Amino acid sequence: MANFTISNSSVSAQVSQQSMTTTYKTLLATAATSATTGPAIALKRGKLFDLLVGTNGTPGDQAMEYQVARTTVGSTFVYGGIVSSIGQQQLDPADSNMSSFAIVNSSAENFTITANSDQFYVAVNQRASYRWVAAPGSEIVWPATASAGLVGRAKSPTGYTGTATMQWIFLEQ
Amino acid sequence: MRNAGGYFTVISPTPGEVRLNSRGGPREAICEGTTEIDSFTCYHCGRVMMVLPKMRPEDLGGLCRMCMKLVCDRCVGHGCTPLEKQLELAERKGIALRSYGL
C-alpha cells in the first residue's frame, strides 16, 4: 500500500485553475487504469482518506459547494499530462509511482457522474476552508476497474468567479 | 459519536452556516474559528455522512439489521448490498470484459 497526494495547484498541475460558475467545475479526478506511457501496470483500488477544500480568490461572502462523486472518466477530457507531470507525490518517496491516473483542473466536463453517487458534499461560505479525514476502514473507495474513479468538483451558486482549491490524500492497494 | 468513521474540520474566519447534505436539510451554524464534526461512512454506498449534535437518528440514516452497520438516509430500506460486494462485482465485470478483449 502506498499513499499519495495530489492537489489542483496550478504550479504542480501545470494547468490553470478554472474559474467557478454556477455549474460544477472539476478540480480533481482520479480513476483506475492499466494504460500508461511507461510499463504496463495493474489496476488497483484507491481509497481517499483525507480531503481539503477551499478558495484562493478574493475574499468575499459567496456560497461554495464542493462534491466528490463516483465517475466513469470519458475519453475527451483535458488534463494536465501524465501522472508523473502533475505533481502527485508519494508520501513515502520509497514507494512506486501512482498507478491510477489523475486529471487536474479539467476544462471539459466530460465525466459520467453516476446518479445519486455523491460520496461527499459540503456547502460553505467561500471564506471557510474545510477538511475531512477518514478513520481507517471508512475511506471512500473506488474499484480496480478501468476508468472508474472519483471526481472532485466545486461550484458557486451565488456568483463567486474566483478559483477553488482541492487536495486529496489517498492510498492504493 | 462513539467509533466515528472520521471527522470534519471547518475553519472559518467568521461565524456562518454549513450545509452537509446534498439532499437538502437544515444548515448547521458554525462558529468563528475551528468547528469539528464527526462523520461515518455508509456501509452500503460509501457516502460520507456528518453527525451533527443532537441530530435525529432518522435524519442520519439507519442501522442495517443484516450487516449491522450504519447506512445513510439514501440506502435505508433498500436491502443489504455492502459496498465491498458492489466493488467486487464491478471488478469481476471489468475482468470479464477485458478477457473478451473489450
PDB file of C-alpha atoms in Angstrom:
ATOM      1  CA  MET A   1       0.000   0.000   0.000  1.00  0.00           C
ATOM      2  CA  ALA A   2       1.335   3.377  -0.982  1.00  0.00           C
ATOM      3  CA  ASN A   3      -0.027   6.782  -0.046  1.00  0.00           C
ATOM      4  CA  PHE A   4      -0.234   9.651  -2.499  1.00  0.00           C
ATOM      5  CA  THR A   5      -1.304  13.252  -2.531  1.00  0.00           C
ATOM      6  CA  ILE A   6      -2.485  15.385  -5.417  1.00  0.00           C
ATOM      7  CA  SER A   7      -3.789  18.929  -5.499  1.00  0.00           C
ATOM      8  CA  ASN A   8      -5.146  21.233  -8.153  1.00  0.00           C
ATOM      9  CA  SER A   9      -2.479  23.838  -7.593  1.00  0.00           C
ATOM     10  CA  SER A  10      -1.678  25.499 -10.911  1.00  0.00           C
ATOM     11  CA  VAL A  11       2.003  25.097 -10.210  1.00  0.00           C
ATOM     12  CA  SER A  12       2.022  21.367  -9.648  1.00  0.00           C
ATOM     13  CA  ALA A  13      -0.767  20.673 -12.128  1.00  0.00           C
ATOM     14  CA  GLN A  14       0.816  22.773 -14.868  1.00  0.00           C
ATOM     15  CA  VAL A  15      -2.667  23.877 -15.960  1.00  0.00           C
ATOM     16  CA  SER A  16      -4.619  26.875 -14.770  1.00  0.00           C
ATOM     17  CA  GLN A  17      -7.354  26.526 -12.218  1.00  0.00           C
ATOM     18  CA  GLN A  18     -10.813  27.014 -13.643  1.00  0.00           C
ATOM     19  CA  SER A  19     -12.983  29.945 -12.607  1.00  0.00           C
ATOM     20  CA  MET A  20     -16.062  28.971 -10.674  1.00  0.00           C
ATOM     21  CA  THR A  21     -19.517  29.232 -12.195  1.00  0.00           C
ATOM     22  CA  THR A  22     -22.967  28.148 -11.105  1.00  0.00           C
ATOM     23  CA  THR A  23     -22.329  24.689 -12.555  1.00  0.00           C
ATOM     24  CA  TYR A  24     -19.775  22.231 -11.277  1.00  0.00           C
ATOM     25  CA  LYS A  25     -16.165  22.549 -12.402  1.00  0.00           C
ATOM     26  CA  THR A  26     -13.850  19.612 -11.989  1.00  0.00           C
ATOM     27  CA  LEU A  27     -10.891  20.262  -9.745  1.00  0.00           C
ATOM     28  CA  LEU A  28      -9.538  16.757  -9.365  1.00  0.00           C
ATOM     29  CA  ALA A  29     -10.345  13.317 -10.667  1.00  0.00           C
ATOM     30  CA  THR A  30      -8.627  10.009 -10.278  1.00  0.00           C
ATOM     31  CA  ALA A  31      -9.534   6.689 -11.798  1.00  0.00           C
ATOM     32  CA  ALA A  32      -8.073   3.240 -12.048  1.00  0.00           C
ATOM     33  CA  THR A  33      -6.290   2.426 -15.259  1.00  0.00           C
ATOM     34  CA  SER A  34      -3.911  -0.100 -16.707  1.00  0.00           C
ATOM     35  CA  ALA A  35      -2.918   2.202 -19.531  1.00  0.00           C
ATOM     36  CA  THR A  36       0.303   4.092 -19.124  1.00  0.00           C
ATOM     37  CA  THR A  37       3.003   5.732 -21.150  1.00  0.00           C
ATOM     38  CA  GLY A  38       5.525   3.546 -19.354  1.00  0.00           C
ATOM     39  CA  PRO A  39       5.493  -0.120 -18.395  1.00  0.00           C
ATOM     40  CA  ALA A  40       2.086  -1.774 -18.064  1.00  0.00           C
ATOM     41  CA  ILE A  41       0.677  -1.535 -14.586  1.00  0.00           C
ATOM     42  CA  ALA A  42      -2.020  -3.412 -12.754  1.00  0.00           C
ATOM     43  CA  LEU A  43      -5.376  -1.969 -11.865  1.00  0.00           C
ATOM     44  CA  LYS A  44      -5.549  -1.019  -8.235  1.00  0.00           C
ATOM     45  CA  ARG A  45      -8.193   0.129  -5.847  1.00  0.00           C
ATOM     46  CA  GLY A  46      -7.931   3.599  -4.452  1.00  0.00           C
ATOM     47  CA  LYS A  47      -9.027   4.807  -1.050  1.00  0.00           C
ATOM     48  CA  LEU A  48      -9.499   8.502  -0.424  1.00  0.00           C
ATOM     49  CA  PHE A  49      -8.988   9.254   3.245  1.00  0.00           C
ATOM     50  CA  ASP A  50      -8.099  12.925   3.501  1.00  0.00           C
ATOM     51  CA  LEU A  51      -9.710  15.797   1.651  1.00  0.00           C
ATOM     52  CA  LEU A  52      -9.077  19.532   1.893  1.00  0.00           C
ATOM     53  CA  VAL A  53     -11.060  22.201   0.058  1.00  0.00           C
ATOM     54  CA  GLY A  54     -11.088  25.980  -0.009  1.00  0.00           C
ATOM     55  CA  THR A  55     -10.892  29.021  -2.248  1.00  0.00           C
ATOM     56  CA  ASN A  56      -7.933  31.140  -3.226  1.00  0.00           C
ATOM     57  CA  GLY A  57      -9.665  34.090  -4.871  1.00  0.00           C
ATOM     58  CA  THR A  58     -10.505  37.492  -3.467  1.00  0.00           C
ATOM     59  CA  PRO A  59     -12.205  37.027  -0.080  1.00  0.00           C
ATOM     60  CA  GLY A  60     -15.918  37.682  -0.102  1.00  0.00           C
ATOM     61  CA  ASP A  61     -19.232  36.335   1.064  1.00  0.00           C
ATOM     62  CA  GLN A  62     -20.353  33.838  -1.526  1.00  0.00           C
ATOM     63  CA  ALA A  63     -21.610  30.291  -1.182  1.00  0.00           C
ATOM     64  CA  MET A  64     -19.489  27.428  -2.392  1.00  0.00           C
ATOM     65  CA  GLU A  65     -20.455  23.809  -2.901  1.00  0.00           C
ATOM     66  CA  TYR A  66     -17.949  21.008  -3.033  1.00  0.00           C
ATOM     67  CA  GLN A  67     -18.715  17.472  -4.081  1.00  0.00           C
ATOM     68  CA  VAL A  68     -16.928  14.181  -4.547  1.00  0.00           C
ATOM     69  CA  ALA A  69     -18.831  11.727  -6.729  1.00  0.00           C
ATOM     70  CA  ARG A  70     -18.262   8.435  -8.456  1.00  0.00           C
ATOM     71  CA  THR A  71     -17.468   8.735 -12.116  1.00  0.00           C
ATOM     72  CA  THR A  72     -16.539   6.942 -15.261  1.00  0.00           C
ATOM     73  CA  VAL A  73     -13.926   9.032 -16.949  1.00  0.00           C
ATOM     74  CA  GLY A  74     -14.623   9.981 -20.549  1.00  0.00           C
ATOM     75  CA  SER A  75     -12.139   9.917 -23.371  1.00  0.00           C
ATOM     76  CA  THR A  76     -12.000  13.575 -24.339  1.00  0.00           C
ATOM     77  CA  PHE A  77     -11.130  15.192 -21.064  1.00  0.00           C
ATOM     78  CA  VAL A  78      -8.453  17.822 -20.962  1.00  0.00           C
ATOM     79  CA  TYR A  79      -5.912  17.107 -18.327  1.00  0.00           C
ATOM     80  CA  GLY A  80      -2.548  18.208 -17.166  1.00  0.00           C
ATOM     81  CA  GLY A  81      -0.445  15.479 -18.673  1.00  0.00           C
ATOM     82  CA  ILE A  82       0.619  12.095 -17.496  1.00  0.00           C
ATOM     83  CA  VAL A  83       0.612  11.286 -13.855  1.00  0.00           C
ATOM     84  CA  SER A  84       4.272  11.929 -13.348  1.00  0.00           C
ATOM     85  CA  SER A  85       3.935  15.507 -14.569  1.00  0.00           C
ATOM     86  CA  ILE A  86       1.075  16.754 -12.454  1.00  0.00           C
ATOM     87  CA  GLY A  87       2.752  16.883  -9.137  1.00  0.00           C
ATOM     88  CA  GLN A  88       1.374  13.770  -7.488  1.00  0.00           C
ATOM     89  CA  GLN A  89       3.699  12.733  -4.771  1.00  0.00           C
ATOM     90  CA  GLN A  90       4.216   9.632  -2.800  1.00  0.00           C
ATOM     91  CA  LEU A  91       4.108  10.375   0.874  1.00  0.00           C
ATOM     92  CA  ASP A  92       6.928   7.889   1.181  1.00  0.00           C
ATOM     93  CA  PRO A  93       9.490   8.550  -1.559  1.00  0.00           C
ATOM     94  CA  ALA A  94      10.454   4.895  -1.488  1.00  0.00           C
ATOM     95  CA  ASP A  95       7.067   3.885  -2.888  1.00  0.00           C
ATOM     96  CA  SER A  96       6.477   3.354  -6.583  1.00  0.00           C
ATOM     97  CA  ASN A  97       4.510   5.757  -8.758  1.00  0.00           C
ATOM     98  CA  MET A  98       0.750   6.003  -8.642  1.00  0.00           C
ATOM     99  CA  SER A  99      -0.991   3.507 -10.899  1.00  0.00           C
ATOM    100  CA  SER A 100      -4.258   5.430 -11.101  1.00  0.00           C
ATOM    101  CA  PHE A 101      -4.306   8.356 -13.442  1.00  0.00           C
ATOM    102  CA  ALA A 102      -5.247  11.820 -12.364  1.00  0.00           C
ATOM    103  CA  ILE A 103      -6.973  14.694 -14.072  1.00  0.00           C
ATOM    104  CA  VAL A 104      -6.486  18.152 -12.673  1.00  0.00           C
ATOM    105  CA  ASN A 105      -8.369  21.358 -13.478  1.00  0.00           C
ATOM    106  CA  SER A 106     -10.221  19.790 -16.357  1.00  0.00           C
ATOM    107  CA  SER A 107     -11.521  22.342 -18.838  1.00  0.00           C
ATOM    108  CA  ALA A 108     -14.037  19.878 -20.293  1.00  0.00           C
ATOM    109  CA  GLU A 109     -16.691  18.403 -18.049  1.00  0.00           C
ATOM    110  CA  ASN A 110     -16.644  15.055 -19.772  1.00  0.00           C
ATOM    111  CA  PHE A 111     -17.245  12.873 -16.768  1.00  0.00           C
ATOM    112  CA  THR A 112     -20.120  10.490 -16.479  1.00  0.00           C
ATOM    113  CA  ILE A 113     -21.331  11.082 -12.968  1.00  0.00           C
ATOM    114  CA  THR A 114     -23.087   8.097 -11.502  1.00  0.00           C
ATOM    115  CA  ALA A 115     -26.568   9.183 -10.416  1.00  0.00           C
ATOM    116  CA  ASN A 116     -27.026   9.661  -6.682  1.00  0.00           C
ATOM    117  CA  SER A 117     -23.397   8.820  -6.108  1.00  0.00           C
ATOM    118  CA  ASP A 118     -22.118  11.863  -4.310  1.00  0.00           C
ATOM    119  CA  GLN A 119     -19.801  10.483  -1.674  1.00  0.00           C
ATOM    120  CA  PHE A 120     -19.084  13.784  -0.068  1.00  0.00           C
ATOM    121  CA  TYR A 121     -20.847  17.104  -0.150  1.00  0.00           C
ATOM    122  CA  VAL A 122     -20.471  20.347   1.701  1.00  0.00           C
ATOM    123  CA  ALA A 123     -21.774  23.850   1.134  1.00  0.00           C
ATOM    124  CA  VAL A 124     -19.857  26.567   2.923  1.00  0.00           C
ATOM    125  CA  ASN A 125     -19.008  30.222   2.742  1.00  0.00           C
ATOM    126  CA  GLN A 126     -16.097  30.799   0.413  1.00  0.00           C
ATOM    127  CA  ARG A 127     -14.107  32.226   3.306  1.00  0.00           C
ATOM    128  CA  ALA A 128     -14.135  28.889   5.085  1.00  0.00           C
ATOM    129  CA  SER A 129     -11.804  26.027   4.368  1.00  0.00           C
ATOM    130  CA  TYR A 130     -12.762  22.515   5.034  1.00  0.00           C
ATOM    131  CA  ARG A 131     -11.092  19.210   5.784  1.00  0.00           C
ATOM    132  CA  TRP A 132     -12.378  15.676   6.134  1.00  0.00           C
ATOM    133  CA  VAL A 133     -10.290  12.845   7.485  1.00  0.00           C
ATOM    134  CA  ALA A 134     -11.499   9.257   7.454  1.00  0.00           C
ATOM    135  CA  ALA A 135     -10.836   6.747  10.172  1.00  0.00           C
ATOM    136  CA  PRO A 136      -9.213   3.521   8.932  1.00  0.00           C
ATOM    137  CA  GLY A 137     -11.892   1.443   7.213  1.00  0.00           C
ATOM    138  CA  SER A 138     -14.111   4.424   6.414  1.00  0.00           C
ATOM    139  CA  GLU A 139     -12.358   5.707   3.312  1.00  0.00           C
ATOM    140  CA  ILE A 140     -14.095   6.493   0.008  1.00  0.00           C
ATOM    141  CA  VAL A 141     -13.113   3.571  -2.190  1.00  0.00           C
ATOM    142  CA  TRP A 142     -13.054   3.297  -5.971  1.00  0.00           C
ATOM    143  CA  PRO A 143     -12.816  -0.106  -7.629  1.00  0.00           C
ATOM    144  CA  ALA A 144      -9.945  -1.575  -9.597  1.00  0.00           C
ATOM    145  CA  THR A 145     -11.988  -1.231 -12.769  1.00  0.00           C
ATOM    146  CA  ALA A 146     -10.729   0.666 -15.791  1.00  0.00           C
ATOM    147  CA  SER A 147     -11.908   4.295 -15.898  1.00  0.00           C
ATOM    148  CA  ALA A 148     -13.875   4.029 -12.650  1.00  0.00           C
ATOM    149  CA  GLY A 149     -12.921   6.555 -10.057  1.00  0.00           C
ATOM    150  CA  LEU A 150     -13.818   9.687  -8.170  1.00  0.00           C
ATOM    151  CA  VAL A 151     -14.233  13.250  -9.293  1.00  0.00           C
ATOM    152  CA  GLY A 152     -13.960  16.283  -7.027  1.00  0.00           C
ATOM    153  CA  ARG A 153     -15.942  19.305  -8.192  1.00  0.00           C
ATOM    154  CA  ALA A 154     -16.900  22.737  -6.983  1.00  0.00           C
ATOM    155  CA  LYS A 155     -19.375  25.442  -7.929  1.00  0.00           C
ATOM    156  CA  SER A 156     -20.676  28.692  -6.595  1.00  0.00           C
ATOM    157  CA  PRO A 157     -24.447  29.054  -6.806  1.00  0.00           C
ATOM    158  CA  THR A 158     -24.271  32.715  -5.790  1.00  0.00           C
ATOM    159  CA  GLY A 159     -21.674  34.097  -8.141  1.00  0.00           C
ATOM    160  CA  TYR A 160     -18.130  33.602  -6.870  1.00  0.00           C
ATOM    161  CA  THR A 161     -15.986  33.647 -10.014  1.00  0.00           C
ATOM    162  CA  GLY A 162     -12.573  33.079  -8.500  1.00  0.00           C
ATOM    163  CA  THR A 163     -10.820  29.763  -8.245  1.00  0.00           C
ATOM    164  CA  ALA A 164     -11.087  26.938  -5.742  1.00  0.00           C
ATOM    165  CA  THR A 165      -8.593  24.509  -4.346  1.00  0.00           C
ATOM    166  CA  MET A 166      -8.799  20.836  -3.514  1.00  0.00           C
ATOM    167  CA  GLN A 167      -6.280  18.362  -2.238  1.00  0.00           C
ATOM    168  CA  TRP A 168      -6.637  14.615  -1.807  1.00  0.00           C
ATOM    169  CA  ILE A 169      -4.551  12.148   0.094  1.00  0.00           C
ATOM    170  CA  PHE A 170      -5.308   8.569  -0.820  1.00  0.00           C
ATOM    171  CA  LEU A 171      -3.807   5.144  -0.893  1.00  0.00           C
ATOM    172  CA  GLU A 172      -3.727   2.407  -3.478  1.00  0.00           C
ATOM    173  CA  GLN A 173      -3.868  -1.279  -2.783  1.00  0.00           C
TER     174      GLN A 173
ATOM    175  CA  MET B   1     -20.356   9.775  18.434  1.00  0.00           C
ATOM    176  CA  ARG B   2     -18.612   6.600  19.540  1.00  0.00           C
ATOM    177  CA  ASN B   3     -16.356   4.931  16.991  1.00  0.00           C
ATOM    178  CA  ALA B   4     -16.699   7.737  14.470  1.00  0.00           C
ATOM    179  CA  GLY B   5     -15.692   6.937  10.903  1.00  0.00           C
ATOM    180  CA  GLY B   6     -13.900  10.223  10.514  1.00  0.00           C
ATOM    181  CA  TYR B   7     -14.235  13.892  11.280  1.00  0.00           C
ATOM    182  CA  PHE B   8     -14.694  17.193   9.524  1.00  0.00           C
ATOM    183  CA  THR B   9     -12.899  20.368  10.350  1.00  0.00           C
ATOM    184  CA  VAL B  10     -14.306  23.687   9.154  1.00  0.00           C
ATOM    185  CA  ILE B  11     -12.034  26.661   9.601  1.00  0.00           C
ATOM    186  CA  SER B  12     -13.925  29.907   9.190  1.00  0.00           C
ATOM    187  CA  PRO B  13     -12.794  33.467   9.949  1.00  0.00           C
ATOM    188  CA  THR B  14     -16.389  34.456  10.656  1.00  0.00           C
ATOM    189  CA  PRO B  15     -19.465  32.739  12.118  1.00  0.00           C
ATOM    190  CA  GLY B  16     -21.560  31.204   9.408  1.00  0.00           C
ATOM    191  CA  GLU B  17     -23.527  28.220   8.266  1.00  0.00           C
ATOM    192  CA  VAL B  18     -22.665  24.994   6.566  1.00  0.00           C
ATOM    193  CA  ARG B  19     -24.883  22.516   4.787  1.00  0.00           C
ATOM    194  CA  LEU B  20     -23.677  18.972   4.872  1.00  0.00           C
ATOM    195  CA  ASN B  21     -26.287  17.036   2.921  1.00  0.00           C
ATOM    196  CA  SER B  22     -26.727  17.315  -0.837  1.00  0.00           C
ATOM    197  CA  ARG B  23     -30.362  16.276  -0.451  1.00  0.00           C
ATOM    198  CA  GLY B  24     -31.169  19.411   1.468  1.00  0.00           C
ATOM    199  CA  GLY B  25     -31.876  19.560   5.149  1.00  0.00           C
ATOM    200  CA  PRO B  26     -31.072  22.169   7.728  1.00  0.00           C
ATOM    201  CA  ARG B  27     -27.971  24.266   7.751  1.00  0.00           C
ATOM    202  CA  GLU B  28     -25.669  23.940  10.694  1.00  0.00           C
ATOM    203  CA  ALA B  29     -24.353  27.061  12.356  1.00  0.00           C
ATOM    204  CA  ILE B  30     -20.619  27.169  12.748  1.00  0.00           C
ATOM    205  CA  CYS B  31     -18.661  29.447  14.975  1.00  0.00           C
ATOM    206  CA  GLU B  32     -15.682  31.592  14.217  1.00  0.00           C
ATOM    207  CA  GLY B  33     -12.510  29.580  14.203  1.00  0.00           C
ATOM    208  CA  THR B  34     -12.443  25.817  14.033  1.00  0.00           C
ATOM    209  CA  THR B  35     -15.523  23.606  14.156  1.00  0.00           C
ATOM    210  CA  GLU B  36     -15.219  19.833  14.263  1.00  0.00           C
ATOM    211  CA  ILE B  37     -17.955  17.385  13.303  1.00  0.00           C
ATOM    212  CA  ASP B  38     -17.870  13.593  13.437  1.00  0.00           C
ATOM    213  CA  SER B  39     -18.744  11.523  10.401  1.00  0.00           C
ATOM    214  CA  PHE B  40     -19.425   7.951   9.401  1.00  0.00           C
ATOM    215  CA  THR B  41     -19.210   6.290   6.020  1.00  0.00           C
ATOM    216  CA  CYS B  42     -22.278   4.475   4.723  1.00  0.00           C
ATOM    217  CA  TYR B  43     -21.500   0.779   4.559  1.00  0.00           C
ATOM    218  CA  HIS B  44     -23.716   0.310   1.507  1.00  0.00           C
ATOM    219  CA  CYS B  45     -22.727   3.188  -0.796  1.00  0.00           C
ATOM    220  CA  GLY B  46     -19.635   4.735   0.767  1.00  0.00           C
ATOM    221  CA  ARG B  47     -21.210   8.133   1.228  1.00  0.00           C
ATOM    222  CA  VAL B  48     -19.777  10.256   3.990  1.00  0.00           C
ATOM    223  CA  MET B  49     -22.409  11.408   6.462  1.00  0.00           C
ATOM    224  CA  MET B  50     -21.955  14.102   9.046  1.00  0.00           C
ATOM    225  CA  VAL B  51     -23.210  13.517  12.551  1.00  0.00           C
ATOM    226  CA  LEU B  52     -24.377  16.820  13.928  1.00  0.00           C
ATOM    227  CA  PRO B  53     -25.009  17.403  17.617  1.00  0.00           C
ATOM    228  CA  LYS B  54     -28.490  16.313  18.745  1.00  0.00           C
ATOM    229  CA  MET B  55     -29.330  15.145  15.236  1.00  0.00           C
ATOM    230  CA  ARG B  56     -32.435  12.981  14.881  1.00  0.00           C
ATOM    231  CA  PRO B  57     -31.401   9.378  14.079  1.00  0.00           C
ATOM    232  CA  GLU B  58     -33.902   9.169  11.207  1.00  0.00           C
ATOM    233  CA  ASP B  59     -32.254  12.164   9.547  1.00  0.00           C
ATOM    234  CA  LEU B  60     -28.908  10.493   9.829  1.00  0.00           C
ATOM    235  CA  GLY B  61     -29.780   7.243   8.123  1.00  0.00           C
ATOM    236  CA  GLY B  62     -30.096   3.993   9.990  1.00  0.00           C
ATOM    237  CA  LEU B  63     -28.642   0.721  11.093  1.00  0.00           C
ATOM    238  CA  CYS B  64     -28.812  -2.152   8.622  1.00  0.00           C
ATOM    239  CA  ARG B  65     -30.068  -5.189  10.510  1.00  0.00           C
ATOM    240  CA  MET B  66     -28.422  -7.542   8.026  1.00  0.00           C
ATOM    241  CA  CYS B  67     -24.823  -6.334   8.202  1.00  0.00           C
ATOM    242  CA  MET B  68     -25.269  -4.389  11.452  1.00  0.00           C
ATOM    243  CA  LYS B  69     -23.533  -1.336  10.016  1.00  0.00           C
ATOM    244  CA  LEU B  70     -24.581   2.296   9.744  1.00  0.00           C
ATOM    245  CA  VAL B  71     -26.076   3.318   6.414  1.00  0.00           C
ATOM    246  CA  CYS B  72     -27.046   6.725   5.026  1.00  0.00           C
ATOM    247  CA  ASP B  73     -30.573   8.029   4.502  1.00  0.00           C
ATOM    248  CA  ARG B  74     -30.341   7.184   0.809  1.00  0.00           C
ATOM    249  CA  CYS B  75     -29.711   3.479   1.492  1.00  0.00           C
ATOM    250  CA  VAL B  76     -32.213   2.929   4.291  1.00  0.00           C
ATOM    251  CA  GLY B  77     -34.858   0.410   3.254  1.00  0.00           C
ATOM    252  CA  HIS B  78     -33.102  -0.666   0.055  1.00  0.00           C
ATOM    253  CA  GLY B  79     -31.833  -4.073   1.110  1.00  0.00           C
ATOM    254  CA  CYS B  80     -28.329  -5.004   2.133  1.00  0.00           C
ATOM    255  CA  THR B  81     -25.638  -4.824  -0.521  1.00  0.00           C
ATOM    256  CA  PRO B  82     -22.416  -3.766   1.149  1.00  0.00           C
ATOM    257  CA  LEU B  83     -20.079  -1.557  -0.821  1.00  0.00           C
ATOM    258  CA  GLU B  84     -17.386  -4.209  -0.708  1.00  0.00           C
ATOM    259  CA  LYS B  85     -19.674  -6.588  -2.556  1.00  0.00           C
ATOM    260  CA  GLN B  86     -20.517  -3.919  -5.144  1.00  0.00           C
ATOM    261  CA  LEU B  87     -16.827  -3.229  -5.714  1.00  0.00           C
ATOM    262  CA  GLU B  88     -16.100  -6.930  -6.179  1.00  0.00           C
ATOM    263  CA  LEU B  89     -18.927  -7.204  -8.710  1.00  0.00           C
ATOM    264  CA  ALA B  90     -17.637  -4.186 -10.638  1.00  0.00           C
ATOM    265  CA  GLU B  91     -14.128  -5.608 -10.661  1.00  0.00           C
ATOM    266  CA  ARG B  92     -15.293  -9.044 -11.819  1.00  0.00           C
ATOM    267  CA  LYS B  93     -17.258  -7.418 -14.616  1.00  0.00           C
ATOM    268  CA  GLY B  94     -14.158  -5.466 -15.647  1.00  0.00           C
ATOM    269  CA  ILE B  95     -12.036  -8.619 -15.632  1.00  0.00           C
ATOM    270  CA  ALA B  96     -14.612 -10.434 -17.765  1.00  0.00           C
ATOM    271  CA  LEU B  97     -14.790  -7.581 -20.270  1.00  0.00           C
ATOM    272  CA  ARG B  98     -11.013  -7.446 -20.557  1.00  0.00           C
ATOM    273  CA  SER B  99     -10.863 -11.219 -21.092  1.00  0.00           C
ATOM    274  CA  TYR B 100     -13.198 -10.735 -24.056  1.00  0.00           C
ATOM    275  CA  GLY B 101     -10.947  -8.014 -25.378  1.00  0.00           C
ATOM    276  CA  LEU B 102     -13.474  -5.292 -24.700  1.00  0.00           C
TER     277      LEU B 102
END
